[in-house]
Amino acid sequence: KETSILLNNWFMMYFLSVILVGTVYPIFLEVITNDKISVGPPFYNKLLIPFLIPFLILMAIGPKIKWIQDNVKLINIKLIFLFLLSILLSYLILSKTGLNVLYTSILIGSSLYLFFITTKDFFVRNQINLSQKISHFGFSLLILSILLNGIFSNEIITNIKVGEKYNFKNGSIYFKKIKDFKKENYVSVVGTFIIKEDNNKEIFLKPELRIFNQPVIITSEADIKTNFFRDRFLVMNLVKGDDYYNIRYQTKPFMIWIWLSTILIAAGGIVNF
């Protein structure tokens, strides 16, 4: 058990170091050379994800290993079966996404494995080490939610004018109307859009443009609709010299789950006091 804890502490230090470098390096580079760069997802994906798989597996089996000495051969066969089941389930989920199924299935499978084990421990076993169970459950939910959010997020960018409909794979966006409102120091331009997706249910989104006078500045205010499984974002911008508006429509699954998981992790720490 102490070995698994030590290894995971090393993993945590590595993760924090990568994030620190990705955050601080562009700042120092700009100060020293006046060059501006941005560190994006490819940097973090290449450096973090390969180490995330053993980290999740160790977090899942670590609490079940005895202190001082244990025999790896005696690890419960149910844990191995649950891991294989997690990989199979993730493969079935991802088989139609067009991603690197083998690599992504192992990653999602590892997070599912941790999620299943922490869920079982939290609801089935006795409540010794309650803070650990809450924190591990919250962390497993966090990793699973972030991974699924990254894989199943969708974005549509197009130009559209009032009265037009834009059709996409699973639904459509209809630009119903636009209306101006005079405010104290700006003009508010509110568009009304009707979104139809898989179940053909109509969702109304009303993004806003704010046109300030002194100085002339145009800002965009997104409209967001949230439910337990996904968030929908819609933002619009002016297209100069045209009747068209540029819109960006995004669906982000499991955003609420990410927030809930961070609350659970914090709650685990509070329970320990």
Short mmCIF file of C-alpha atoms in Angstrom, two decimals:
data_model
loop_
_atom_site.label_atom_id
_atom_site.label_comp_id
_atom_site.label_asym_id
_atom_site.label_seq_id
_atom_site.Cartn_x
_atom_site.Cartn_y
_atom_site.Cartn_z
CA LYS A 1 0.00 0.00 0.00
CA GLU A 2 2.77 2.46 0.89
CA THR A 3 4.39 1.84 -2.51
CA SER A 4 1.16 2.64 -4.37
CA ILE A 5 0.70 5.80 -2.28
CA LEU A 6 4.31 6.86 -2.96
CA LEU A 7 3.95 6.26 -6.71
CA ASN A 8 0.73 8.24 -6.87
CA ASN A 9 2.36 11.08 -4.93
CA TRP A 10 5.09 11.15 -7.57
CA PHE A 11 2.45 11.18 -10.28
CA MET A 12 0.69 14.09 -8.57
CA MET A 13 3.94 16.05 -8.33
CA TYR A 14 4.58 15.38 -12.02
CA PHE A 15 1.07 16.54 -13.00
CA LEU A 16 1.44 19.72 -10.95
CA SER A 17 4.89 20.40 -12.44
CA VAL A 18 3.59 20.06 -16.01
CA ILE A 19 0.69 22.43 -15.30
CA LEU A 20 3.05 24.91 -13.59
CA VAL A 21 5.45 24.88 -16.56
CA GLY A 22 2.58 25.26 -19.04
CA THR A 23 1.26 28.24 -17.09
CA VAL A 24 4.49 30.05 -16.21
CA TYR A 25 6.68 29.35 -19.27
CA PRO A 26 4.77 31.64 -21.71
CA ILE A 27 4.93 34.49 -19.17
CA PHE A 28 8.70 34.20 -18.64
CA LEU A 29 9.30 33.78 -22.38
CA GLU A 30 7.42 37.00 -23.13
CA VAL A 31 9.34 38.89 -20.43
CA ILE A 32 12.75 37.64 -21.63
CA THR A 33 12.36 37.53 -25.44
CA ASN A 34 9.13 39.50 -26.06
CA ASP A 35 7.78 36.46 -27.94
CA LYS A 36 4.20 35.44 -27.27
CA ILE A 37 3.18 31.79 -27.25
CA SER A 38 0.21 29.89 -25.89
CA VAL A 39 0.32 26.43 -24.34
CA GLY A 40 -2.76 24.49 -25.35
CA PRO A 41 -4.35 21.05 -25.04
CA PRO A 42 -1.80 19.17 -27.25
CA PHE A 43 0.99 19.98 -24.77
CA TYR A 44 -0.99 18.73 -21.78
CA ASN A 45 -2.43 15.72 -23.62
CA LYS A 46 1.01 14.43 -24.61
CA LEU A 47 2.57 14.91 -21.18
CA LEU A 48 -0.32 14.07 -18.84
CA ILE A 49 -2.54 11.42 -20.40
CA PRO A 50 0.04 8.55 -20.69
CA PHE A 51 0.71 8.82 -16.95
CA LEU A 52 -2.96 9.23 -16.06
CA ILE A 53 -3.75 5.56 -16.81
CA PRO A 54 -1.41 3.98 -14.18
CA PHE A 55 -2.33 6.78 -11.78
CA LEU A 56 -6.04 5.91 -11.98
CA ILE A 57 -5.40 2.16 -11.66
CA LEU A 58 -3.19 2.65 -8.60
CA MET A 59 -5.79 4.92 -7.03
CA ALA A 60 -8.41 2.21 -7.58
CA ILE A 61 -6.48 -0.75 -6.13
CA GLY A 62 -4.31 1.13 -3.60
CA PRO A 63 -6.88 1.22 -0.77
CA LYS A 64 -7.39 -2.55 -1.13
CA ILE A 65 -3.70 -3.45 -0.70
CA LYS A 66 -2.44 -4.33 2.78
CA TRP A 67 0.12 -2.26 4.64
CA ILE A 68 3.81 -3.31 4.85
CA GLN A 69 3.54 -6.42 2.67
CA ASP A 70 1.05 -7.98 0.29
CA ASN A 71 1.06 -10.55 -2.48
CA VAL A 72 0.11 -9.13 -5.87
CA LYS A 73 -1.08 -12.59 -6.93
CA LEU A 74 -3.79 -12.47 -4.27
CA ILE A 75 -5.49 -9.42 -5.76
CA ASN A 76 -9.16 -10.25 -6.02
CA ILE A 77 -10.15 -11.74 -9.38
CA LYS A 78 -13.21 -9.47 -9.25
CA LEU A 79 -10.95 -6.44 -9.60
CA ILE A 80 -9.40 -7.86 -12.77
CA PHE A 81 -12.82 -8.73 -14.17
CA LEU A 82 -14.11 -5.25 -13.36
CA PHE A 83 -11.13 -3.67 -15.15
CA LEU A 84 -11.70 -5.77 -18.29
CA LEU A 85 -15.41 -4.93 -18.14
CA SER A 86 -14.56 -1.22 -17.90
CA ILE A 87 -12.32 -1.44 -20.98
CA LEU A 88 -15.03 -3.30 -22.92
CA LEU A 89 -17.70 -0.79 -21.90
CA SER A 90 -15.53 2.17 -22.90
CA TYR A 91 -14.77 0.49 -26.25
CA LEU A 92 -18.49 0.12 -26.94
CA ILE A 93 -19.08 3.77 -26.01
CA LEU A 94 -16.26 5.04 -28.23
CA SER A 95 -16.49 2.66 -31.19
CA LYS A 96 -18.46 5.16 -33.33
CA THR A 97 -16.57 8.32 -32.44
CA GLY A 98 -13.76 7.95 -34.99
CA LEU A 99 -11.08 8.43 -32.33
CA ASN A 100 -8.08 6.22 -31.57
CA VAL A 101 -10.33 3.60 -30.01
CA LEU A 102 -7.64 1.40 -28.42
CA TYR A 103 -5.80 4.20 -26.64
CA THR A 104 -8.92 6.14 -25.69
CA SER A 105 -10.71 2.97 -24.51
CA ILE A 106 -7.87 2.19 -22.09
CA LEU A 107 -7.97 5.76 -20.77
CA ILE A 108 -11.75 5.89 -20.36
CA GLY A 109 -11.72 2.29 -19.08
CA SER A 110 -9.23 3.23 -16.35
CA SER A 111 -11.42 6.13 -15.24
CA LEU A 112 -14.52 3.90 -15.31
CA TYR A 113 -12.61 1.30 -13.29
CA LEU A 114 -11.82 3.85 -10.60
CA PHE A 115 -15.40 5.14 -10.73
CA PHE A 116 -16.95 1.66 -10.32
CA ILE A 117 -14.65 0.69 -7.45
CA THR A 118 -15.08 3.95 -5.54
CA THR A 119 -18.85 3.82 -6.09
CA LYS A 120 -18.96 0.25 -4.74
CA ASP A 121 -16.79 1.15 -1.75
CA PHE A 122 -18.79 4.28 -1.00
CA PHE A 123 -22.23 2.67 -1.01
CA VAL A 124 -21.53 -0.96 -0.07
CA ARG A 125 -18.65 -1.20 2.36
CA ASN A 126 -18.49 0.16 5.93
CA GLN A 127 -17.92 3.85 6.46
CA ILE A 128 -14.37 3.66 7.84
CA ASN A 129 -12.18 6.29 6.14
CA LEU A 130 -15.29 8.14 4.99
CA SER A 131 -13.27 11.19 3.91
CA GLN A 132 -11.09 9.00 1.67
CA LYS A 133 -14.13 7.38 0.10
CA ILE A 134 -15.81 10.73 -0.61
CA SER A 135 -12.64 12.27 -2.07
CA HIS A 136 -11.79 9.25 -4.22
CA PHE A 137 -15.37 9.04 -5.48
CA GLY A 138 -15.31 12.76 -6.29
CA PHE A 139 -11.96 12.47 -8.06
CA SER A 140 -13.10 9.48 -10.13
CA LEU A 141 -16.21 11.43 -11.15
CA LEU A 142 -14.04 14.46 -12.01
CA ILE A 143 -11.68 12.51 -14.29
CA LEU A 144 -14.53 10.62 -15.98
CA SER A 145 -16.52 13.82 -16.54
CA ILE A 146 -13.55 15.73 -17.98
CA LEU A 147 -12.65 12.89 -20.36
CA LEU A 148 -16.22 12.43 -21.59
CA ASN A 149 -16.61 16.19 -21.91
CA GLY A 150 -13.50 16.41 -24.06
CA ILE A 151 -14.55 13.51 -26.29
CA PHE A 152 -18.22 14.32 -26.81
CA SER A 153 -18.11 18.12 -26.91
CA ASN A 154 -19.34 19.57 -30.18
CA GLU A 155 -18.98 22.97 -31.85
CA ILE A 156 -20.71 24.51 -34.86
CA ILE A 157 -19.53 27.80 -36.40
CA THR A 158 -21.48 29.30 -39.27
CA ASN A 159 -22.91 32.52 -40.73
CA ILE A 160 -26.69 32.88 -40.69
CA LYS A 161 -29.28 35.63 -41.13
CA VAL A 162 -32.77 36.17 -39.69
CA GLY A 163 -35.28 33.64 -41.00
CA GLU A 164 -32.68 31.08 -42.04
CA LYS A 165 -32.22 27.57 -40.71
CA TYR A 166 -28.90 25.77 -40.43
CA ASN A 167 -29.11 21.97 -40.40
CA PHE A 168 -26.43 19.84 -38.79
CA LYS A 169 -26.02 16.12 -38.16
CA ASN A 170 -28.42 15.70 -35.24
CA GLY A 171 -30.66 18.74 -35.53
CA SER A 172 -31.01 22.34 -36.67
CA ILE A 173 -30.56 25.98 -35.66
CA TYR A 174 -33.29 28.43 -36.69
CA PHE A 175 -32.62 32.18 -36.44
CA LYS A 176 -36.12 33.41 -35.54
CA LYS A 177 -35.70 37.14 -34.93
CA ILE A 178 -33.49 39.91 -33.66
CA LYS A 179 -34.44 42.88 -31.49
CA ASP A 180 -32.70 46.04 -30.26
CA PHE A 181 -32.98 47.45 -26.74
CA LYS A 182 -31.70 50.88 -25.73
CA LYS A 183 -29.80 50.75 -22.45
CA GLU A 184 -28.14 53.49 -20.41
CA ASN A 185 -24.75 53.43 -22.15
CA TYR A 186 -25.09 50.80 -24.86
CA VAL A 187 -27.47 49.23 -27.36
CA SER A 188 -28.41 45.61 -26.68
CA VAL A 189 -28.99 43.46 -29.76
CA VAL A 190 -30.67 40.19 -28.77
CA GLY A 191 -31.11 37.32 -31.21
CA THR A 192 -33.66 34.55 -30.72
CA PHE A 193 -32.59 31.11 -31.90
CA ILE A 194 -34.53 27.84 -31.80
CA ILE A 195 -32.39 24.73 -31.43
CA LYS A 196 -33.77 21.31 -32.31
CA GLU A 197 -31.75 18.20 -31.55
CA ASP A 198 -32.20 14.42 -31.21
CA ASN A 199 -35.57 14.37 -29.44
CA ASN A 200 -36.93 17.24 -31.62
CA LYS A 201 -37.52 19.32 -28.51
CA GLU A 202 -37.27 23.09 -29.07
CA ILE A 203 -34.70 24.99 -27.03
CA PHE A 204 -34.69 28.80 -27.12
CA LEU A 205 -31.34 30.56 -26.84
CA LYS A 206 -30.96 34.35 -26.82
CA PRO A 207 -27.35 35.52 -27.21
CA GLU A 208 -26.70 39.24 -27.02
CA LEU A 209 -24.47 41.85 -28.63
CA ARG A 210 -23.71 45.00 -26.64
CA ILE A 211 -22.70 48.03 -28.71
CA PHE A 212 -21.13 50.73 -26.53
CA ASN A 213 -20.93 54.32 -27.79
CA GLN A 214 -17.96 55.98 -26.09
CA PRO A 215 -15.69 54.47 -27.26
CA VAL A 216 -17.34 52.22 -29.85
CA ILE A 217 -16.89 48.70 -28.53
CA ILE A 218 -18.91 45.59 -29.40
CA THR A 219 -19.02 42.73 -26.91
CA SER A 220 -20.74 39.36 -27.14
CA GLU A 221 -22.75 37.80 -24.32
CA ALA A 222 -23.37 34.08 -24.64
CA ASP A 223 -26.66 32.45 -23.69
CA ILE A 224 -26.30 29.19 -21.78
CA LYS A 225 -28.85 26.48 -21.10
CA THR A 226 -27.85 23.93 -18.48
CA ASN A 227 -29.23 20.56 -17.51
CA PHE A 228 -27.84 17.60 -15.59
CA PHE A 229 -26.21 15.99 -18.61
CA ARG A 230 -24.96 18.85 -20.78
CA ASP A 231 -24.67 22.59 -21.29
CA ARG A 232 -25.53 24.42 -24.49
CA PHE A 233 -23.77 27.66 -25.41
CA LEU A 234 -24.65 30.07 -28.20
CA VAL A 235 -22.81 33.29 -29.02
CA MET A 236 -23.15 35.58 -32.02
CA ASN A 237 -21.03 38.27 -33.67
CA LEU A 238 -21.57 40.84 -36.38
CA VAL A 239 -20.38 40.22 -39.93
CA LYS A 240 -19.30 43.61 -41.32
CA GLY A 241 -21.17 44.87 -44.37
CA ASP A 242 -23.65 42.01 -44.43
CA ASP A 243 -27.02 40.90 -43.05
CA TYR A 244 -25.43 37.75 -41.73
CA TYR A 245 -24.39 37.04 -38.16
CA ASN A 246 -21.60 34.69 -37.21
CA ILE A 247 -22.74 32.20 -34.56
CA ARG A 248 -20.86 29.66 -32.48
CA TYR A 249 -22.98 26.88 -30.97
CA GLN A 250 -21.37 24.48 -28.49
CA THR A 251 -22.62 21.49 -26.55
CA LYS A 252 -20.55 20.53 -23.51
CA PRO A 253 -21.63 17.31 -21.76
CA PHE A 254 -21.26 16.64 -18.03
CA MET A 255 -20.34 20.18 -16.99
CA ILE A 256 -22.52 19.91 -13.89
CA TRP A 257 -20.77 16.64 -13.03
CA ILE A 258 -17.40 18.42 -13.07
CA TRP A 259 -18.66 21.00 -10.56
CA LEU A 260 -20.28 18.34 -8.37
CA SER A 261 -17.08 16.30 -8.32
CA THR A 262 -15.00 19.24 -7.10
CA ILE A 263 -17.54 19.82 -4.33
CA LEU A 264 -17.24 16.14 -3.33
CA ILE A 265 -13.44 16.35 -3.24
CA ALA A 266 -13.64 19.42 -1.00
CA ALA A 267 -16.29 17.72 1.16
CA GLY A 268 -13.95 14.75 1.65
CA GLY A 269 -11.31 17.08 3.03
CA ILE A 270 -13.81 18.84 5.31
CA VAL A 271 -15.13 15.53 6.71
CA ASN A 272 -11.57 14.64 7.75
CA PHE A 273 -11.42 17.53 10.24
#
